Amino acid sequence: MDLRQFDQKLREAPPARYSDEVWARLCCEQAFLSMKEGNYAVGAVLVSESDELLSYGRNTVFGHGYNSSRHAEMEVIDRMERDFSDMSRSGMTLYVSLEPCLMCFGRILLAGIGQVRYLTEDSVGGFTRGIHMLPPVWSELCHRTRFEPARVDSHWRALAKQMIDENAVAMRQKVAAAWQGK
């Protein structure tokens, strides 16, 4: 599928039936921009307890050279810690187009965000199914954050999955090349 087709799918979204769909759209828009920029197609959005947008971001791992920490969740959490350090984080919700990886999972726990909702599972890199493997201190932190699939129409799940599937192999090859200094 080419970029025009993904753009068309964003524009052809069904009317919202669930409250998470407003944020799902923004996640997918960010993922689309990330993919257009040559990065993993992942977008994230952080909202307050009163459902107000606090921050949004996208994967920029290949934005300027290679920076392995520039995942969408990391970008959003960096902004939250800088711009909203005086807000309670337990009521915040982080929406992500793709289930968080191990690195982002740990950062989310340390940031104190109350809940995470993702559009599609990451069967090869997602960590929400790995909670039982955590050491005790991390396990304790886990009880403060709820990880769950977003409540959205299947259109949004399918779009998030299609975008990540479209470029995952190429992105893994770019990472391997970066490791070799290429």
Short mmCIF file of C-alpha atoms in Angstrom, two decimals, residues 27-116:
data_model
loop_
_atom_site.label_atom_id
_atom_site.label_comp_id
_atom_site.label_asym_id
_atom_site.label_seq_id
_atom_site.Cartn_x
_atom_site.Cartn_y
_atom_site.Cartn_z
CA CYS A 27 -2.30 8.55 16.93
CA CYS A 28 -2.79 7.29 13.39
CA GLU A 29 -2.15 10.74 11.92
CA GLN A 30 1.12 10.91 13.85
CA ALA A 31 2.02 7.37 12.77
CA PHE A 32 1.33 8.32 9.16
CA LEU A 33 3.59 11.39 9.43
CA SER A 34 6.29 9.23 10.99
CA MET A 35 6.06 6.74 8.15
CA LYS A 36 6.23 9.57 5.58
CA GLU A 37 9.42 10.80 7.29
CA GLY A 38 11.08 7.37 6.99
CA ASN A 39 10.53 6.16 10.56
CA TYR A 40 8.56 3.40 12.26
CA ALA A 41 4.86 4.17 11.83
CA VAL A 42 4.07 4.83 15.49
CA GLY A 43 2.19 7.77 16.98
CA ALA A 44 1.28 8.64 20.57
CA VAL A 45 -1.03 11.06 22.36
CA LEU A 46 -1.20 12.02 26.04
CA VAL A 47 -4.45 13.30 27.53
CA SER A 48 -5.36 14.60 30.96
CA GLU A 49 -7.88 13.11 33.35
CA SER A 50 -10.43 15.62 32.00
CA ASP A 51 -9.75 14.32 28.45
CA GLU A 52 -7.75 17.34 27.28
CA LEU A 53 -4.85 16.94 24.87
CA LEU A 54 -1.53 17.49 26.66
CA SER A 55 0.99 16.26 24.11
CA TYR A 56 1.41 14.23 20.95
CA GLY A 57 4.37 12.80 19.11
CA ARG A 58 5.67 10.25 16.68
CA ASN A 59 8.61 7.95 16.18
CA THR A 60 11.63 9.94 14.97
CA VAL A 61 14.36 7.31 15.40
CA PHE A 62 15.77 8.21 11.96
CA GLY A 63 14.96 11.93 12.12
CA HIS A 64 18.56 13.13 12.37
CA GLY A 65 20.85 10.18 11.93
CA TYR A 66 19.95 7.33 14.28
CA ASN A 67 18.70 7.83 17.83
CA SER A 68 17.27 4.64 19.34
CA SER A 69 15.44 6.52 22.11
CA ARG A 70 13.23 8.61 19.81
CA HIS A 71 10.15 6.39 20.09
CA ALA A 72 6.74 8.10 20.00
CA GLU A 73 6.08 7.38 23.69
CA MET A 74 9.46 8.79 24.69
CA GLU A 75 8.82 12.00 22.76
CA VAL A 76 5.45 12.47 24.46
CA ILE A 77 6.78 11.67 27.94
CA ASP A 78 9.71 14.07 27.46
CA ARG A 79 7.24 16.88 26.71
CA MET A 80 4.98 15.90 29.60
CA GLU A 81 7.86 15.96 32.08
CA ARG A 82 9.03 19.32 30.74
CA ASP A 83 5.68 21.11 30.30
CA PHE A 84 3.34 19.46 32.83
CA SER A 85 5.60 18.55 35.73
CA ASP A 86 3.13 20.08 38.19
CA MET A 87 0.21 17.82 37.13
CA SER A 88 -0.74 14.54 38.76
CA ARG A 89 0.09 11.78 36.31
CA SER A 90 -2.11 9.05 37.71
CA GLY A 91 -5.14 10.38 35.79
CA MET A 92 -3.32 10.75 32.49
CA THR A 93 -3.90 8.37 29.60
CA LEU A 94 -1.30 7.64 26.95
CA TYR A 95 -2.74 6.47 23.64
CA VAL A 96 -0.31 4.70 21.30
CA SER A 97 -0.85 3.29 17.84
CA LEU A 98 1.32 0.26 18.69
CA GLU A 99 1.68 -1.69 21.94
CA PRO A 100 4.73 -0.30 23.82
CA CYS A 101 8.09 -2.03 23.58
CA LEU A 102 10.17 -2.95 26.63
CA MET A 103 12.03 0.39 26.68
CA CYS A 104 8.86 2.47 26.47
CA PHE A 105 7.07 0.20 28.92
CA GLY A 106 9.72 0.92 31.56
CA ARG A 107 9.67 4.65 30.88
CA ILE A 108 5.88 4.75 31.15
CA LEU A 109 6.08 3.06 34.56
CA LEU A 110 8.76 5.48 35.77
CA ALA A 111 6.77 8.47 34.49
CA GLY A 112 3.77 7.47 36.62
CA ILE A 113 1.17 7.59 33.83
CA GLY A 114 -2.07 5.98 35.03
CA GLN A 115 -3.19 4.20 31.92
CA VAL A 116 -2.03 3.24 28.45
#
